[in-house]
Amino acid sequence: MDAVRLAVLVALAAVLAACSSSTRTVPRSAIGLHARYGHELSATPEGQEVLAFARAQVGRRYCWGGTGPSCFDCSGLVQRAWSTVGVRLPRTSGAMGEALPDVLVDDIRPGDILWYPGHVALYAGEGRAIEALDSHDGVVERVAKDPYRVLRPPGG
């Protein structure tokens, strides 16, 4: 039994190490500091529509693989929100990270995608994010956690 526990701990440590080794292009605390000092760009008309759709989903439940209308997972919410302005995005957070260009935190604007290993959210402005968080919280708007990367879809 101790050998099984040890194997599980080693596997868990490897997974956590892999997540922490993902490339972080956004410095820690950058989103909050950026918003606090008012250096934020305005949302484009497309970004405003994307956020209007996402805000209308706040309170809906989270479901793995969900693309709406009754429930969403993180990438389903982002994909569906951007589809309202005619932008097609890959289905998963990993595929979004591979397909979309990075934006410097100094150039972040509402509607951009906050990317984390295995998760995405929409930047709502003023240091906030809209995201399909988990099965307990569902779709929420909250203070943005510092992402590893900031992505911008074409036309965003």
PDB file of C-alpha atoms in Angstrom:
ATOM      1  CA  MET A   1       0.000   0.000   0.000  1.00  0.00           C
ATOM      2  CA  ASP A   2       2.858   2.453   0.753  1.00  0.00           C
ATOM      3  CA  ALA A   3       4.322   1.846  -2.716  1.00  0.00           C
ATOM      4  CA  VAL A   4       0.974   2.804  -4.291  1.00  0.00           C
ATOM      5  CA  ARG A   5       0.779   6.017  -2.242  1.00  0.00           C
ATOM      6  CA  LEU A   6       4.350   6.884  -3.195  1.00  0.00           C
ATOM      7  CA  ALA A   7       3.595   6.303  -6.880  1.00  0.00           C
ATOM      8  CA  VAL A   8       0.521   8.534  -6.662  1.00  0.00           C
ATOM      9  CA  LEU A   9       2.521  11.294  -4.953  1.00  0.00           C
ATOM     10  CA  VAL A  10       5.286  11.084  -7.563  1.00  0.00           C
ATOM     11  CA  ALA A  11       2.717  11.266 -10.381  1.00  0.00           C
ATOM     12  CA  LEU A  12       0.984  14.244  -8.745  1.00  0.00           C
ATOM     13  CA  ALA A  13       4.313  16.040  -8.318  1.00  0.00           C
ATOM     14  CA  ALA A  14       5.102  15.480 -11.998  1.00  0.00           C
ATOM     15  CA  VAL A  15       1.732  16.929 -13.065  1.00  0.00           C
ATOM     16  CA  LEU A  16       2.169  19.973 -10.838  1.00  0.00           C
ATOM     17  CA  ALA A  17       5.701  20.510 -12.093  1.00  0.00           C
ATOM     18  CA  ALA A  18       4.477  20.362 -15.684  1.00  0.00           C
ATOM     19  CA  CYS A  19       1.797  22.982 -14.976  1.00  0.00           C
ATOM     20  CA  SER A  20       4.230  25.301 -13.233  1.00  0.00           C
ATOM     21  CA  SER A  21       6.740  25.034 -16.063  1.00  0.00           C
ATOM     22  CA  SER A  22       4.309  26.505 -18.594  1.00  0.00           C
ATOM     23  CA  THR A  23       5.670  29.688 -20.066  1.00  0.00           C
ATOM     24  CA  ARG A  24       4.375  32.762 -18.260  1.00  0.00           C
ATOM     25  CA  THR A  25       4.519  35.824 -20.491  1.00  0.00           C
ATOM     26  CA  VAL A  26       2.551  38.038 -18.105  1.00  0.00           C
ATOM     27  CA  PRO A  27       4.356  39.042 -14.884  1.00  0.00           C
ATOM     28  CA  ARG A  28       2.573  38.324 -11.617  1.00  0.00           C
ATOM     29  CA  SER A  29       0.332  41.197 -10.402  1.00  0.00           C
ATOM     30  CA  ALA A  30       0.493  42.820 -13.844  1.00  0.00           C
ATOM     31  CA  ILE A  31      -3.260  42.771 -14.520  1.00  0.00           C
ATOM     32  CA  GLY A  32      -4.189  44.384 -11.203  1.00  0.00           C
ATOM     33  CA  LEU A  33      -1.458  47.006 -11.408  1.00  0.00           C
ATOM     34  CA  HIS A  34      -2.324  47.784 -15.005  1.00  0.00           C
ATOM     35  CA  ALA A  35      -5.980  48.365 -14.114  1.00  0.00           C
ATOM     36  CA  ARG A  36      -5.185  50.271 -10.924  1.00  0.00           C
ATOM     37  CA  TYR A  37      -3.102  52.864 -12.746  1.00  0.00           C
ATOM     38  CA  GLY A  38      -5.617  53.371 -15.546  1.00  0.00           C
ATOM     39  CA  HIS A  39      -3.385  52.376 -18.435  1.00  0.00           C
ATOM     40  CA  GLU A  40      -6.081  50.303 -20.048  1.00  0.00           C
ATOM     41  CA  LEU A  41      -7.144  50.495 -23.667  1.00  0.00           C
ATOM     42  CA  SER A  42     -10.861  50.722 -24.447  1.00  0.00           C
ATOM     43  CA  ALA A  43     -12.766  47.736 -25.759  1.00  0.00           C
ATOM     44  CA  THR A  44     -13.349  47.560 -29.477  1.00  0.00           C
ATOM     45  CA  PRO A  45     -16.991  47.396 -30.601  1.00  0.00           C
ATOM     46  CA  GLU A  46     -16.451  43.634 -31.061  1.00  0.00           C
ATOM     47  CA  GLY A  47     -14.983  43.344 -27.570  1.00  0.00           C
ATOM     48  CA  GLN A  48     -18.011  45.157 -26.150  1.00  0.00           C
ATOM     49  CA  GLU A  49     -20.363  42.687 -27.841  1.00  0.00           C
ATOM     50  CA  VAL A  50     -18.290  39.712 -26.661  1.00  0.00           C
ATOM     51  CA  LEU A  51     -18.460  40.977 -23.078  1.00  0.00           C
ATOM     52  CA  ALA A  52     -22.172  41.755 -23.312  1.00  0.00           C
ATOM     53  CA  PHE A  53     -22.800  38.134 -24.299  1.00  0.00           C
ATOM     54  CA  ALA A  54     -20.524  36.825 -21.533  1.00  0.00           C
ATOM     55  CA  ARG A  55     -22.123  39.033 -18.857  1.00  0.00           C
ATOM     56  CA  ALA A  56     -25.547  37.762 -19.874  1.00  0.00           C
ATOM     57  CA  GLN A  57     -24.316  34.238 -19.015  1.00  0.00           C
ATOM     58  CA  VAL A  58     -23.219  35.087 -15.449  1.00  0.00           C
ATOM     59  CA  GLY A  59     -25.094  32.802 -13.082  1.00  0.00           C
ATOM     60  CA  ARG A  60     -25.409  29.939 -15.553  1.00  0.00           C
ATOM     61  CA  ARG A  61     -24.011  26.635 -14.453  1.00  0.00           C
ATOM     62  CA  TYR A  62     -20.692  25.087 -15.394  1.00  0.00           C
ATOM     63  CA  CYS A  63     -20.648  21.804 -17.299  1.00  0.00           C
ATOM     64  CA  TRP A  64     -17.626  20.110 -18.785  1.00  0.00           C
ATOM     65  CA  GLY A  65     -17.767  20.382 -22.575  1.00  0.00           C
ATOM     66  CA  GLY A  66     -20.606  22.903 -22.384  1.00  0.00           C
ATOM     67  CA  THR A  67     -21.046  25.484 -25.125  1.00  0.00           C
ATOM     68  CA  GLY A  68     -24.402  26.830 -23.938  1.00  0.00           C
ATOM     69  CA  PRO A  69     -27.061  27.886 -23.828  1.00  0.00           C
ATOM     70  CA  SER A  70     -27.848  26.332 -20.421  1.00  0.00           C
ATOM     71  CA  CYS A  71     -24.277  25.650 -19.255  1.00  0.00           C
ATOM     72  CA  PHE A  72     -20.676  26.350 -20.246  1.00  0.00           C
ATOM     73  CA  ASP A  73     -17.143  25.237 -19.612  1.00  0.00           C
ATOM     74  CA  CYS A  74     -14.397  27.866 -19.765  1.00  0.00           C
ATOM     75  CA  SER A  75     -13.451  27.477 -23.407  1.00  0.00           C
ATOM     76  CA  GLY A  76     -17.074  26.979 -24.460  1.00  0.00           C
ATOM     77  CA  LEU A  77     -17.977  30.362 -22.967  1.00  0.00           C
ATOM     78  CA  VAL A  78     -15.047  32.129 -24.643  1.00  0.00           C
ATOM     79  CA  GLN A  79     -15.662  30.397 -27.969  1.00  0.00           C
ATOM     80  CA  ARG A  80     -19.394  31.158 -27.918  1.00  0.00           C
ATOM     81  CA  ALA A  81     -18.872  34.792 -26.864  1.00  0.00           C
ATOM     82  CA  TRP A  82     -16.461  35.441 -29.737  1.00  0.00           C
ATOM     83  CA  SER A  83     -18.767  33.646 -32.175  1.00  0.00           C
ATOM     84  CA  THR A  84     -21.370  36.399 -31.565  1.00  0.00           C
ATOM     85  CA  VAL A  85     -19.127  38.740 -33.572  1.00  0.00           C
ATOM     86  CA  GLY A  86     -18.302  36.166 -36.244  1.00  0.00           C
ATOM     87  CA  VAL A  87     -14.924  35.047 -34.900  1.00  0.00           C
ATOM     88  CA  ARG A  88     -14.326  31.292 -34.922  1.00  0.00           C
ATOM     89  CA  LEU A  89     -12.029  30.042 -32.169  1.00  0.00           C
ATOM     90  CA  PRO A  90     -10.648  26.587 -31.443  1.00  0.00           C
ATOM     91  CA  ARG A  91     -12.727  24.558 -28.979  1.00  0.00           C
ATOM     92  CA  THR A  92     -10.235  24.019 -26.146  1.00  0.00           C
ATOM     93  CA  SER A  93      -8.070  26.316 -24.051  1.00  0.00           C
ATOM     94  CA  GLY A  94      -4.952  24.481 -25.208  1.00  0.00           C
ATOM     95  CA  ALA A  95      -5.861  24.877 -28.865  1.00  0.00           C
ATOM     96  CA  MET A  96      -6.617  28.567 -28.289  1.00  0.00           C
ATOM     97  CA  GLY A  97      -3.179  28.973 -26.749  1.00  0.00           C
ATOM     98  CA  GLU A  98      -1.583  27.378 -29.795  1.00  0.00           C
ATOM     99  CA  ALA A  99      -3.609  29.276 -32.402  1.00  0.00           C
ATOM    100  CA  LEU A 100      -3.919  32.836 -31.087  1.00  0.00           C
ATOM    101  CA  PRO A 101      -1.250  35.525 -30.835  1.00  0.00           C
ATOM    102  CA  ASP A 102      -0.042  36.879 -27.513  1.00  0.00           C
ATOM    103  CA  VAL A 103      -0.678  40.461 -26.461  1.00  0.00           C
ATOM    104  CA  LEU A 104       1.559  42.394 -24.106  1.00  0.00           C
ATOM    105  CA  VAL A 105      -0.129  43.238 -20.819  1.00  0.00           C
ATOM    106  CA  ASP A 106       0.432  46.933 -21.641  1.00  0.00           C
ATOM    107  CA  ASP A 107      -1.855  46.433 -24.646  1.00  0.00           C
ATOM    108  CA  ILE A 108      -4.590  44.424 -22.906  1.00  0.00           C
ATOM    109  CA  ARG A 109      -8.130  45.512 -23.560  1.00  0.00           C
ATOM    110  CA  PRO A 110     -11.559  44.231 -22.561  1.00  0.00           C
ATOM    111  CA  GLY A 111     -12.519  41.160 -24.563  1.00  0.00           C
ATOM    112  CA  ASP A 112      -9.001  39.723 -24.688  1.00  0.00           C
ATOM    113  CA  ILE A 113      -8.547  36.144 -23.534  1.00  0.00           C
ATOM    114  CA  LEU A 114      -6.720  35.398 -20.288  1.00  0.00           C
ATOM    115  CA  TRP A 115      -4.941  32.058 -20.723  1.00  0.00           C
ATOM    116  CA  TYR A 116      -3.868  29.683 -17.969  1.00  0.00           C
ATOM    117  CA  PRO A 117      -2.745  26.048 -18.331  1.00  0.00           C
ATOM    118  CA  GLY A 118      -6.075  24.273 -18.884  1.00  0.00           C
ATOM    119  CA  HIS A 119      -8.282  27.352 -18.462  1.00  0.00           C
ATOM    120  CA  VAL A 120      -9.355  30.547 -20.246  1.00  0.00           C
ATOM    121  CA  ALA A 121     -11.353  33.617 -19.238  1.00  0.00           C
ATOM    122  CA  LEU A 122     -12.414  36.877 -20.859  1.00  0.00           C
ATOM    123  CA  TYR A 123     -10.823  40.077 -19.639  1.00  0.00           C
ATOM    124  CA  ALA A 124     -13.700  42.358 -18.627  1.00  0.00           C
ATOM    125  CA  GLY A 125     -11.647  45.478 -17.905  1.00  0.00           C
ATOM    126  CA  GLU A 126     -10.698  47.197 -14.654  1.00  0.00           C
ATOM    127  CA  GLY A 127      -8.845  44.095 -13.450  1.00  0.00           C
ATOM    128  CA  ARG A 128     -11.880  41.783 -13.748  1.00  0.00           C
ATOM    129  CA  ALA A 129     -12.618  38.592 -15.677  1.00  0.00           C
ATOM    130  CA  ILE A 130     -15.717  36.709 -16.785  1.00  0.00           C
ATOM    131  CA  GLU A 131     -15.266  32.956 -16.747  1.00  0.00           C
ATOM    132  CA  ALA A 132     -16.962  29.612 -16.435  1.00  0.00           C
ATOM    133  CA  LEU A 133     -15.120  28.739 -13.268  1.00  0.00           C
ATOM    134  CA  ASP A 134     -16.226  25.360 -11.936  1.00  0.00           C
ATOM    135  CA  SER A 135     -19.258  23.239 -11.060  1.00  0.00           C
ATOM    136  CA  HIS A 136     -19.662  25.033  -7.729  1.00  0.00           C
ATOM    137  CA  ASP A 137     -19.543  28.644  -8.979  1.00  0.00           C
ATOM    138  CA  GLY A 138     -20.626  28.413 -12.616  1.00  0.00           C
ATOM    139  CA  VAL A 139     -20.152  31.499 -14.808  1.00  0.00           C
ATOM    140  CA  VAL A 140     -18.904  34.413 -12.731  1.00  0.00           C
ATOM    141  CA  GLU A 141     -17.415  37.875 -13.013  1.00  0.00           C
ATOM    142  CA  ARG A 142     -14.628  38.379 -10.504  1.00  0.00           C
ATOM    143  CA  VAL A 143     -11.214  39.925  -9.939  1.00  0.00           C
ATOM    144  CA  ALA A 144      -8.903  38.520 -12.618  1.00  0.00           C
ATOM    145  CA  LYS A 145      -6.187  36.130 -11.537  1.00  0.00           C
ATOM    146  CA  ASP A 146      -2.890  36.837 -13.273  1.00  0.00           C
ATOM    147  CA  PRO A 147      -2.832  34.756 -16.447  1.00  0.00           C
ATOM    148  CA  TYR A 148       0.158  33.058 -17.966  1.00  0.00           C
ATOM    149  CA  ARG A 149      -0.610  34.735 -21.268  1.00  0.00           C
ATOM    150  CA  VAL A 150      -3.025  37.246 -22.833  1.00  0.00           C
ATOM    151  CA  LEU A 151      -4.428  36.279 -26.247  1.00  0.00           C
ATOM    152  CA  ARG A 152      -6.312  38.314 -28.822  1.00  0.00           C
ATOM    153  CA  PRO A 153      -8.533  36.756 -31.477  1.00  0.00           C
ATOM    154  CA  PRO A 154      -8.415  38.160 -35.011  1.00  0.00           C
ATOM    155  CA  GLY A 155     -10.772  41.101 -35.242  1.00  0.00           C
ATOM    156  CA  GLY A 156     -10.500  41.603 -31.497  1.00  0.00           C
TER     157      GLY A 156
END
